Coordinates of C-alpha atoms and ligand atoms in Angstrom, one line a residue:
X1 CA 21.4 -21.7 29.7
X2 CA 25.0 -23.0 29.8
X3 CA 25.9 -26.0 31.8
X4 CA 29.3 -27.6 32.6
X5 CA 29.4 -31.2 33.8
X6 CA 31.8 -34.1 33.9
X7 CA 29.5 -36.5 32.2
X8 CA 26.7 -35.8 29.7
X9 CA 24.4 -38.8 29.1
X10 CA 21.9 -38.6 26.2
X11 CA 19.1 -41.0 26.8
X12 CA 17.5 -42.6 29.9
X13 CA 17.1 -46.3 28.8
X14 CA 19.1 -49.2 30.2
X15 CA 22.3 -48.0 28.6
X16 CA 22.2 -44.4 29.7
X17 CA 21.0 -45.1 33.2
X18 CA 23.6 -47.9 33.8
X19 CA 26.5 -45.6 32.6
X20 CA 25.2 -42.7 34.7
X21 CA 25.0 -44.8 37.9
X22 CA 28.5 -46.1 37.4
X23 CA 30.2 -42.7 36.7
X24 CA 28.2 -40.7 39.3
X25 CA 30.6 -41.4 42.2
X26 CA 33.4 -39.7 40.1
X27 CA 31.7 -36.4 39.0
X28 CA 28.6 -34.5 38.1
X29 CA 26.2 -36.2 35.6
X30 CA 23.4 -34.7 33.5
X31 CA 21.0 -37.1 31.8
X32 CA 19.0 -35.4 29.0
X33 CA 16.0 -37.3 27.8
X34 CA 13.5 -36.2 25.3
X35 CA 10.4 -37.5 27.0
X36 CA 9.5 -38.7 30.5
X37 CA 12.5 -40.5 32.0
X38 CA 10.8 -43.9 31.8
X39 CA 9.8 -43.6 28.1
X40 CA 12.3 -45.7 26.1
X41 CA 12.5 -48.9 24.1
X42 CA 13.8 -50.5 27.3
X43 CA 10.5 -49.9 29.0
X44 CA 8.6 -52.1 26.4
X45 CA 11.0 -55.1 26.5
X46 CA 9.0 -58.2 27.1
X47 CA 10.9 -61.5 26.7
X48 CA 13.8 -60.6 28.9
X49 CA 17.6 -60.6 29.1
X50 CA 19.8 -63.4 28.0
X51 CA 22.6 -64.5 30.3
X52 CA 24.4 -67.7 31.4
X53 CA 23.2 -68.5 34.9
X54 CA 23.3 -72.3 35.5
X55 CA 24.4 -75.6 33.9
X56 CA 23.7 -77.2 31.5
X57 CA 24.1 -73.8 29.9
X58 CA 27.7 -72.6 29.2
X59 CA 29.3 -69.4 28.0
X60 CA 30.5 -71.3 24.9
X61 CA 26.9 -72.4 24.0
X62 CA 25.7 -68.8 24.3
X63 CA 28.7 -67.6 22.2
X64 CA 28.0 -70.1 19.5
X65 CA 24.2 -69.3 19.3
X66 CA 25.1 -65.6 19.0
X67 CA 27.6 -66.2 16.2
X68 CA 25.2 -68.5 14.4
X69 CA 22.4 -65.9 14.4
X70 CA 24.8 -63.2 13.3
X71 CA 25.4 -64.9 9.9
X72 CA 29.2 -64.5 9.7
X73 CA 29.5 -60.8 10.7
X74 CA 29.8 -61.0 14.5
X75 CA 33.0 -59.8 16.0
X76 CA 34.0 -62.9 18.0
X77 CA 36.1 -61.0 20.5
X78 CA 33.1 -58.7 21.3
X79 CA 30.8 -61.7 21.5
X80 CA 33.1 -63.4 24.0
X81 CA 33.4 -60.3 26.2
X82 CA 29.6 -59.8 26.2
X83 CA 28.8 -63.3 27.1
X84 CA 31.5 -63.9 29.7
X85 CA 30.6 -60.7 31.5
X86 CA 26.8 -61.4 31.4
X87 CA 26.5 -63.1 34.8
X88 CA 28.3 -60.3 36.6
X89 CA 26.2 -57.6 35.0
X90 CA 23.0 -59.4 35.8
X91 CA 24.0 -59.7 39.5
X92 CA 24.5 -55.9 39.5
X93 CA 21.1 -55.3 38.0
X94 CA 19.6 -57.5 40.7
X95 CA 21.5 -55.5 43.4
X96 CA 20.1 -52.3 42.0
X97 CA 16.6 -53.7 42.8
X98 CA 15.5 -55.5 39.6
X99 CA 13.2 -58.5 40.3
X100 CA 13.4 -61.5 37.9
X101 CA 10.9 -64.4 38.2
X102 CA 12.0 -67.5 40.1
X103 CA 10.8 -71.0 40.1
X104 CA 9.5 -72.7 43.3
X105 CA 13.0 -74.1 43.9
X106 CA 14.3 -70.5 44.3
X107 CA 16.3 -70.5 41.0
X108 CA 15.7 -68.0 38.3
X109 CA 13.0 -69.1 35.9
X110 CA 14.8 -69.1 32.5
X111 CA 12.9 -68.8 29.3
X112 CA 13.9 -69.8 25.7
X113 CA 13.6 -67.8 22.5
X114 CA 14.4 -68.2 18.8
X115 CA 18.0 -69.3 18.1
X116 CA 18.9 -70.1 21.7
X117 CA 20.0 -73.7 22.3
X118 CA 19.3 -73.4 26.1
X119 CA 16.9 -71.8 28.5
X120 CA 18.7 -68.7 29.5
X121 CA 16.4 -65.7 29.3
X122 CA 15.8 -64.0 32.7
X123 CA 12.4 -62.2 32.8
X124 CA 9.8 -60.5 34.9
X125 CA 6.6 -62.0 33.6
X126 CA 6.2 -60.5 30.1
X127 CA 7.2 -57.0 31.3
X128 CA 10.9 -57.3 31.9
X129 CA 11.9 -53.9 30.5
X130 CA 9.4 -52.0 32.7
X131 CA 10.8 -53.7 35.8
X132 CA 14.4 -52.9 34.8
X133 CA 13.6 -49.3 34.1
X134 CA 11.7 -48.9 37.4
X135 CA 14.7 -50.1 39.4
X136 CA 17.3 -48.0 37.4
X137 CA 15.3 -44.8 37.5
X138 CA 14.7 -45.2 41.2
X139 CA 18.5 -45.5 41.7
X140 CA 19.3 -42.5 39.4
X141 CA 16.7 -40.2 41.0
X142 CA 18.2 -40.9 44.4
X143 CA 21.8 -40.2 43.4
X144 CA 23.0 -36.8 44.5
X145 CA 25.4 -36.4 41.5
X146 CA 22.8 -37.2 38.9
X147 CA 20.4 -34.6 37.4
X148 CA 17.8 -35.8 34.9
X149 CA 16.5 -33.2 32.5
X150 CA 13.2 -34.6 31.2
X151 CA 11.7 -33.5 27.9
X152 CA 15.1 -32.0 26.8
X153 CA 15.9 -32.9 23.2
X154 CA 19.6 -33.2 22.1
X155 CA 19.9 -31.5 18.7
X156 CA 23.5 -31.8 17.8
X157 CA 26.8 -32.9 19.2
X158 CA 29.4 -30.1 19.8
X159 CA 32.7 -30.6 18.0
X160 CA 35.5 -28.4 16.7
X161 CA 33.2 -27.6 13.8
X162 CA 31.4 -25.2 16.2
X163 CA 34.7 -23.4 16.8
X164 CA 34.9 -22.7 13.1
X165 CA 37.5 -25.4 12.6
X166 CA 36.6 -27.2 9.4
X167 CA 36.8 -31.0 9.8
X168 CA 37.8 -32.8 6.6
X169 CA 35.8 -36.0 6.3
X170 CA 38.7 -38.2 5.1
X171 CA 41.2 -37.1 7.8
X172 CA 38.6 -36.5 10.5
X173 CA 40.1 -36.2 13.9
X174 CA 37.0 -35.0 15.8
X175 CA 36.5 -34.4 19.5
X176 CA 33.2 -34.0 21.3
X177 CA 32.7 -31.2 23.8
X178 CA 29.1 -31.8 24.7
X179 CA 25.8 -31.2 23.0
X180 CA 23.2 -28.5 22.0
X181 CA 19.9 -29.3 23.6
X182 CA 16.4 -28.0 23.1
X183 CA 15.0 -26.6 26.4
X184 CA 11.3 -27.4 26.7
X185 CA 10.5 -24.5 29.0
X186 CA 12.2 -21.7 27.0
X187 CA 12.1 -23.3 23.5
X188 CA 15.7 -22.1 23.2
X189 CA 18.8 -24.2 22.6
X190 CA 21.0 -24.7 25.7
X191 CA 24.7 -25.5 25.6
X192 CA 25.8 -28.5 27.8
X193 CA 29.6 -28.7 27.9
X194 CA 31.0 -32.0 29.2
X195 CA 34.3 -33.9 29.6
X196 CA 32.6 -37.0 28.3
X197 CA 29.4 -37.6 26.4
X198 CA 27.6 -41.0 26.2
X199 CA 25.2 -41.5 23.3
X200 CA 22.4 -43.8 24.5
X201 CA 19.5 -42.7 22.3
X202 CA 18.2 -46.2 21.4
X203 CA 16.7 -47.3 18.1
X204 CA 15.1 -45.9 15.0
X205 CA 12.0 -48.1 14.3
X206 CA 9.9 -45.0 13.4
X207 CA 11.6 -44.9 10.0
X208 CA 9.1 -47.6 9.1
X209 CA 5.3 -47.5 9.0
X210 CA 4.9 -50.6 11.2
X211 CA 7.1 -50.8 14.3
X212 CA 7.2 -52.1 17.8
X213 CA 9.2 -49.1 18.9
X214 CA 7.7 -46.3 20.9
X215 CA 7.6 -42.7 19.4
X216 CA 11.0 -41.8 20.9
X217 CA 12.9 -44.2 18.6
X218 CA 13.8 -41.8 15.8
X219 CA 17.5 -42.6 15.4
X220 CA 18.6 -39.2 16.8
X221 CA 22.0 -40.4 18.2
X222 CA 23.1 -42.2 15.0
X223 CA 22.1 -39.2 12.9
X224 CA 23.8 -36.7 15.2
X225 CA 27.0 -38.8 15.2
X226 CA 26.9 -39.2 11.5
X227 CA 26.6 -35.5 11.0
X228 CA 29.5 -35.0 13.3
X229 CA 31.5 -37.3 11.0
X230 CA 31.6 -40.2 13.4
X231 CA 31.7 -43.8 12.0
X232 CA 28.4 -45.6 11.6
X233 CA 28.1 -49.2 10.3
X234 CA 25.8 -52.2 9.6
X235 CA 22.7 -50.0 9.3
X236 CA 21.3 -52.2 6.5
X237 CA 20.6 -54.9 9.1
X238 CA 17.1 -53.9 10.4
X239 CA 15.5 -56.6 12.5
X240 CA 11.8 -57.2 11.8
X241 CA 10.2 -58.9 14.8
X242 CA 8.1 -61.8 13.3
X243 CA 5.2 -61.4 15.6
X244 CA 3.6 -58.1 16.4
X245 CA -0.1 -58.0 17.0
X246 CA -2.1 -57.3 13.8
X247 CA -4.3 -54.5 15.0
X248 CA -4.6 -52.0 12.1
X249 CA -4.2 -48.3 13.1
X250 CA -2.4 -49.0 16.4
X251 CA 1.1 -47.4 16.6
X252 CA 3.4 -48.7 18.0
X253 CA 2.5 -52.2 17.2
X254 CA 2.0 -54.3 20.3
X255 CA 4.7 -57.0 20.5
X256 CA 3.7 -60.7 21.0
X257 CA 6.9 -61.9 22.6
X258 CA 9.0 -64.6 21.1
X259 CA 9.0 -66.1 24.6
X260 CA 5.5 -67.2 23.8
X261 CA 6.9 -69.4 21.0
X262 CA 9.5 -70.6 23.4
X263 CA 6.6 -71.6 25.6
X264 CA 5.1 -73.7 22.9
X265 CA 3.0 -71.4 20.7
X266 CA 3.0 -72.3 17.0
X267 CA 2.9 -70.2 13.9
X268 CA 0.1 -71.1 11.5
X269 CA -1.6 -69.7 8.4
X270 CA -5.1 -68.1 8.8
X271 CA -6.7 -71.4 7.9
X272 CA -4.8 -73.1 10.6
X273 CA -1.9 -74.9 8.8
X274 CA 1.6 -75.0 10.2
X275 CA 4.2 -73.6 7.7
X276 CA 7.6 -73.1 9.4
X277 CA 8.7 -76.7 8.7
X278 CA 9.0 -75.6 5.1
X279 CA 11.7 -73.0 6.0
X280 CA 13.8 -74.3 8.9
X281 CA 14.1 -77.4 11.1
X282 CA 13.8 -75.3 14.2
X283 CA 10.3 -74.3 12.9
X284 CA 8.7 -71.5 15.0
X285 CA 11.9 -71.0 17.0
X286 CA 14.2 -70.4 14.1
X287 CA 16.2 -67.1 14.2
X288 CA 14.1 -64.0 13.5
X289 CA 15.4 -63.3 10.0
X290 CA 14.2 -66.7 8.9
X291 CA 10.9 -66.5 10.6
X292 CA 10.1 -63.0 9.4
X293 CA 10.9 -63.8 5.8
X294 CA 8.8 -67.0 6.0
X295 CA 5.8 -65.0 7.3
X296 CA 6.3 -62.4 4.6
X297 CA 6.4 -65.2 2.0
X298 CA 3.3 -66.9 3.4
X299 CA 1.3 -63.7 3.4
X300 CA 2.3 -63.1 -0.2
X301 CA 1.2 -66.6 -1.2
X302 CA -2.1 -66.5 0.6
X303 CA -2.9 -62.7 0.1
X304 CA -3.8 -62.6 3.8
X305 CA -3.0 -59.5 5.9
X306 CA -1.4 -61.6 8.7
X307 CA -0.6 -65.1 9.9
X308 CA -1.5 -66.5 13.3
X309 CA 0.1 -67.7 16.5
X310 CA -1.7 -70.6 18.1
X311 CA -1.6 -71.0 21.9
X312 CA -4.9 -72.9 22.2
X313 CA -3.1 -76.2 23.1
X314 CA -1.4 -74.5 26.1
X315 CA -2.7 -74.5 29.7
X316 CA -4.8 -71.3 30.2
X317 CA -3.6 -70.6 33.8
X318 CA 0.0 -71.0 32.8
X319 CA -0.5 -68.6 29.9
X320 CA -2.1 -66.0 32.1
X321 CA 0.6 -66.4 34.7
X322 CA 3.5 -66.1 32.4
X323 CA 2.1 -63.6 29.9
X324 CA -0.3 -61.4 31.8
X325 CA 0.2 -58.3 29.6
X326 CA -0.1 -60.2 26.3
X327 CA -3.2 -62.0 27.6
X328 CA -4.8 -58.7 28.8
X329 CA -3.9 -56.8 25.6
X330 CA -5.4 -59.4 23.3
X331 CA -8.4 -59.8 25.5
X332 CA -9.0 -56.0 25.3
X333 CA -9.5 -56.3 21.5
X334 CA -11.7 -59.4 21.7
X335 CA -9.1 -62.2 21.4
X336 CA -9.0 -64.8 24.1
X337 CA -5.6 -66.4 23.4
X338 CA -6.6 -69.6 25.2
X339 CA -9.5 -70.0 22.6
X340 CA -8.5 -67.9 19.6
X341 CA -5.5 -67.7 17.4
X342 CA -3.6 -64.4 17.6
X343 CA -3.3 -62.5 14.3
X344 CA 0.4 -61.5 13.9
X345 CA 2.6 -59.6 11.3
X346 CA 6.3 -58.7 11.3
X347 CA 7.2 -55.2 12.4
X348 CA 10.4 -53.1 12.4
X349 CA 11.9 -53.9 15.8
X350 CA 15.7 -53.4 16.2
X351 CA 18.6 -51.7 14.5
X352 CA 21.6 -54.1 14.5
X353 CA 23.9 -51.4 13.2
X354 CA 24.7 -48.0 14.6
X355 CA 27.6 -45.9 15.9
X356 CA 30.7 -47.9 15.5
X357 CA 32.3 -48.6 18.9
X358 CA 35.3 -50.6 20.3
X359 CA 35.3 -52.9 23.3
X360 CA 35.1 -49.9 25.7
X361 CA 32.2 -48.2 23.9
X362 CA 34.6 -45.7 22.4
X363 CA 33.4 -44.1 19.1
X364 CA 35.6 -42.7 16.4
X365 CA 35.0 -39.3 18.0
X366 CA 37.3 -38.5 21.0
X367 CA 35.4 -38.4 24.3
X368 CA 32.2 -39.6 22.8
X369 CA 31.0 -43.1 23.9
X370 CA 28.0 -45.0 22.6
X371 CA 26.1 -47.9 24.2
X372 CA 22.8 -49.7 23.7
X373 CA 20.8 -49.9 20.5
X374 CA 22.3 -46.8 18.9
X375 CA 25.8 -48.4 19.1
X376 CA 27.3 -51.1 16.8
X377 CA 29.7 -53.1 19.0
X378 CA 30.0 -56.1 16.6
X379 CA 27.9 -58.4 18.9
X380 CA 24.9 -58.9 16.6
X381 CA 26.6 -59.0 13.2
X382 CA 23.9 -59.4 10.5
X383 CA 21.2 -60.5 12.9
X384 CA 20.7 -60.1 16.6
X385 CA 19.9 -63.1 18.8
X386 CA 16.8 -62.5 20.8
X387 CA 17.2 -60.9 24.2
X388 CA 20.9 -60.1 23.6
X389 CA 20.3 -56.3 23.3
X390 CA 19.5 -55.5 26.9
X391 CA 22.6 -57.5 27.8
X392 CA 24.8 -55.7 25.3
X393 CA 23.6 -52.3 26.7
X394 CA 24.6 -53.3 30.2
X395 CA 28.0 -54.7 29.3
X396 CA 29.1 -51.8 27.1
X397 CA 27.7 -49.0 29.4
X398 CA 29.7 -50.6 32.1
X399 CA 32.9 -50.8 30.0
X400 CA 32.4 -47.2 28.8
X401 CA 32.1 -46.1 32.4
X402 CA 35.3 -47.8 33.3
X403 CA 37.2 -46.1 30.4
X404 CA 35.8 -42.7 31.3
X405 CA 36.6 -43.0 35.0
X406 CA 40.2 -43.9 34.1
X407 CA 40.5 -40.7 31.9
X408 CA 38.6 -38.2 34.1
X409 CA 41.7 -36.3 35.2
X410 CA 43.2 -35.9 31.8
X411 CA 40.2 -34.3 30.0
X412 CA 39.1 -30.7 30.4
X413 CA 36.0 -28.8 29.5
X414 CA 36.3 -26.6 26.4
X415 CA 35.1 -23.1 27.4
X416 CA 35.5 -21.5 24.0
X417 CA 32.4 -23.2 22.6
X418 CA 29.9 -20.5 21.4
X419 CA 26.2 -20.7 22.2
X420 CA 23.7 -21.8 19.5
X421 CA 23.0 -19.2 16.8
X422 CA 19.3 -19.1 16.0
X423 CA 19.5 -15.8 14.0
X424 CA 17.1 -15.4 11.1
X425 CA 14.9 -18.4 12.0
X426 CA 11.1 -18.1 12.2
X427 CA 8.3 -20.2 13.7
X428 CA 7.3 -22.9 11.2
X429 CA 3.5 -22.7 10.9
X430 CA 3.2 -25.6 8.5
X431 CA 3.3 -28.6 10.9
X432 CA 1.2 -30.5 8.4
X433 CA 4.2 -30.6 6.0
X434 CA 6.3 -32.3 8.7
X435 CA 3.5 -34.9 9.4
X436 CA 3.0 -35.6 5.7
X437 CA 6.7 -35.9 5.0
X438 CA 7.1 -38.4 7.9
X439 CA 4.3 -40.6 6.4
X440 CA 6.0 -40.4 2.9
X441 CA 9.3 -41.4 4.5
X442 CA 7.7 -44.4 6.3
X443 CA 5.9 -45.4 3.0
X444 CA 9.2 -45.4 1.1
X445 CA 11.1 -47.4 3.7
X446 CA 8.3 -50.0 4.3
X447 CA 7.7 -50.6 0.6
X448 CA 11.2 -50.5 -0.9
X449 CA 13.6 -51.1 2.0
X450 CA 11.7 -53.8 4.0
X451 CA 12.2 -57.5 4.7
X452 CA 12.7 -58.3 0.9
X453 CA 14.8 -55.8 -1.1
X454 CA 16.1 -55.5 -4.7
X455 CA 18.4 -53.1 -6.5
X456 CA 15.4 -51.5 -8.2
X457 CA 13.5 -51.0 -5.0
X458 CA 16.5 -49.5 -3.3
X459 CA 17.2 -47.1 -6.2
X460 CA 13.6 -46.0 -6.2
X461 CA 13.8 -45.4 -2.4
X462 CA 16.9 -43.3 -2.8
X463 CA 15.4 -41.2 -5.6
X464 CA 12.2 -40.5 -3.6
X465 CA 14.3 -39.8 -0.5
X466 CA 16.3 -37.1 -2.2
X467 CA 13.2 -35.0 -2.8
X468 CA 12.0 -35.1 0.8
X469 CA 15.6 -34.6 2.1
X470 CA 15.9 -31.3 0.2
X471 CA 12.5 -30.1 1.3
X472 CA 13.1 -30.9 4.9
X473 CA 16.6 -29.3 5.0
X474 CA 15.1 -26.2 3.7
X475 CA 12.4 -26.1 6.5
X476 CA 15.1 -27.0 9.1
X477 CA 17.4 -24.2 8.1
X478 CA 14.7 -21.5 8.3
X479 CA 12.8 -22.7 11.3
X480 CA 12.9 -22.1 15.0
X481 CA 13.7 -25.7 16.1
X482 CA 11.1 -28.1 17.4
X483 CA 11.4 -31.7 18.5
X484 CA 9.2 -32.7 15.5
X485 CA 11.3 -31.1 12.8
X486 CA 14.6 -32.4 14.3
X487 CA 13.2 -35.9 14.5
X488 CA 12.0 -35.9 10.9
X489 CA 15.4 -34.6 9.8
X490 CA 17.1 -37.4 11.8
X491 CA 14.9 -40.1 10.4
X492 CA 15.7 -38.9 6.9
X493 CA 19.4 -39.1 7.7
X494 CA 18.8 -42.7 9.1
X495 CA 16.9 -43.7 6.0
X496 CA 19.7 -42.4 3.8
X497 CA 22.3 -44.4 5.7
X498 CA 20.2 -47.6 5.6
X499 CA 19.5 -47.3 1.9
X500 CA 23.2 -46.5 1.0
X501 CA 24.5 -49.4 3.1
X502 CA 21.8 -51.7 1.6
X503 CA 22.8 -50.7 -1.9
X504 CA 26.4 -51.3 -1.1
X505 CA 25.8 -54.9 0.2
X506 CA 25.7 -57.0 -3.0
X507 CA 24.6 -60.3 -1.3
X508 CA 21.8 -61.7 1.0
X509 CA 23.0 -62.1 4.5
X510 CA 21.2 -62.2 7.8
X511 CA 18.5 -59.5 7.9
X512 CA 19.5 -58.1 4.5
X513 CA 17.7 -60.1 1.7
X514 CA 17.9 -59.0 -1.9
X515 CA 16.0 -60.6 -4.8
X516 CA 19.1 -59.8 -7.0
X517 CA 21.4 -61.9 -4.9
X518 CA 19.0 -64.6 -3.5
X519 CA 21.7 -67.1 -2.4
X520 CA 22.0 -66.6 1.4
X521 CA 25.6 -66.2 2.7
X522 CA 26.3 -67.2 6.3
Ligands
LIG601 P1 16.3 -46.9 24.9 O1 15.8 -47.8 26.0 O2 15.4 -46.8 23.7 O3 16.5 -45.5 25.5 C1 16.7 -44.4 24.6 C2 16.6 -43.1 25.4 O4 17.1 -42.0 24.6 C3 15.2 -42.7 25.7 O5 15.2 -42.2 27.0 C4 14.9 -41.6 24.7 O6 13.9 -40.7 25.2 C5 16.2 -40.9 24.7 N1 16.5 -40.1 23.5 C6 16.5 -40.5 22.2 N2 16.8 -39.5 21.4 C7 17.0 -38.4 22.2 C8 17.4 -37.1 22.0 N3 17.6 -36.6 20.8 N4 17.5 -36.3 23.0 C9 17.3 -36.7 24.3 N5 17.0 -38.0 24.6 C10 16.8 -38.8 23.5 N6 15.7 -56.5 23.9 C11 16.0 -57.6 24.7 O7 17.2 -57.8 24.9 N7 15.0 -58.3 25.3 C12 13.7 -58.1 25.1 O8 12.9 -58.8 25.6 C13 13.3 -57.0 24.2 N8 12.0 -56.8 24.0 C14 11.7 -55.7 23.3 C15 10.3 -55.4 23.1 C16 10.0 -54.2 22.4 C17 8.5 -53.9 22.2 C18 11.0 -53.4 21.9 C19 10.6 -52.1 21.2 C20 12.3 -53.7 22.0 C21 12.7 -54.8 22.7 N9 14.0 -55.2 22.9 C22 14.4 -56.2 23.7 C23 15.1 -54.3 22.4 C24 15.6 -53.5 23.6 O9 14.5 -53.1 24.4 C25 16.3 -52.2 23.2 O10 17.3 -52.5 22.3 C26 17.0 -51.6 24.4 O11 16.1 -51.4 25.5 C27 17.6 -50.3 24.0 O12 18.1 -49.7 25.2 P2 18.8 -48.3 25.1 O13 19.2 -47.8 26.4 O14 19.9 -48.4 24.0 O15 17.7 -47.3 24.4
LIG602 C1 10.6 -60.5 22.5 O1 10.1 -60.6 23.7 O2 10.2 -61.3 21.6 C2 11.6 -59.5 22.2 C3 12.9 -60.0 22.5 C4 13.9 -59.2 21.9 O3 13.7 -58.3 21.1 O4 15.1 -59.5 22.1

């Protein structure tokens, strides 16, 4: 199949859907999404979305909290844009039908999370992402200009490379003409030609053994853009959420929202002793990098497999009312959070780096935008402030839509692009090789490129990765493509970028901590 559209959106999370809804009045939109439309990181977001709504909060306070968390690497201009546009974007989300919880006085019920100096997190109980995605999908499905292709997997971006024009990496002046996409009905690769493409493929948590991210988070967009010679940055800054439920064998790990600590829950060792006072004066509500490293250290000292989160001093009815999903999940595995401490461990959660974009979501590749978790706008720097990612996705999907709409009449579709050439490939019957290689990759990343790194661990990771990289490229080149082989290849690309950027960073800053450079730079 060969499609021609004005706007191609890859991904149906908050970023992709927001952009699609905004550009749809100006042309035909196709959203390709590799699973059911609702399946995304967005759907699992619990705590909420940070925005300045009422006094005593101010834009300046939110700006300063973001910059402090970012450990000296935030782009201040981008931080100011994001925060000052937050209220407007939230109003839009509400107009699209999203329900946020309110207090009895009719004001929005704002929560607090680590690193925030004010209560400013809008939420829908502890299932904010599911509520946002419900509202956005309903809008997109009812829009006559938007077609959603579910279970279609974007394999590669189309650039002049596909016209046989070699692109020199150093002088790269690359344009994007759409994407090659795996059609689930024919198992063939379709060509989707577009004037503009938005990369909105989300995170890459599955590069690690333990992650809060659903199976779709395999870094596809960053890997595709990197292969197309687009700029990628800050990938060494992987955020480990301090508190995922310790429930061995469960994947993804169930998140125990930071909002629970904002509500008064306290981190303790298995034998019930508080420990965060040793690491930071903000204790359990210090920024995530500090809390995750403290937990990692406590587990190493005690030899325990987890630490605990204690809610036993909190009112049971309030707990159930504010955190119904967390209460029910814990109860389902025999933990009554009003009576028992919750066993928790850190888990890979968020990629602060990604495809480098400017203030309009423009990447280094012409006509390719990126927004959401796959993008690196400069907002998060070396560590993301909790609940700033949904906000970032909204703000930059909006800004990218404005830029695309302005240019719509000056860009044409490139009709010379050839269809995908699958000559000489055969069905790969050794699926077990793919599954095993994925486990090896996750082992390498979790053991050598986790919360605490060192030069030696990173070198070991790179050496091991080179072997599985060669083996996987070999399978990829000979195989009829499947989603699994493409995802594995993308995750290996992501691991390579993370390791290379981590090796390059000769300091400890934000989420990147190295035993060789233990003095923390801010
Ligand atoms: P996603 O929502 O992940 O969407 C990506 C989309 O791209 C999906 O539809 C996926 O199927 C599709 N896709 C990926 N690759 C391909 C491909 N090759 N071809 C086709 N489609 C593809 N942030 C907050 O601000 N507040 C929170 O409270 C919060 N809680 C969180 C809780 C959990 C458990 C998790 C995992 C994350 C949380 N985050 C939170 C982070 C936040 O949810 C994400 O950063 C954000 O939702 C990312 O949105 P997105 O649109 O960029 O990507
Ligand atoms: C959480 O609810 O703890 C997740 C918030 C986030 O990742 O921003």
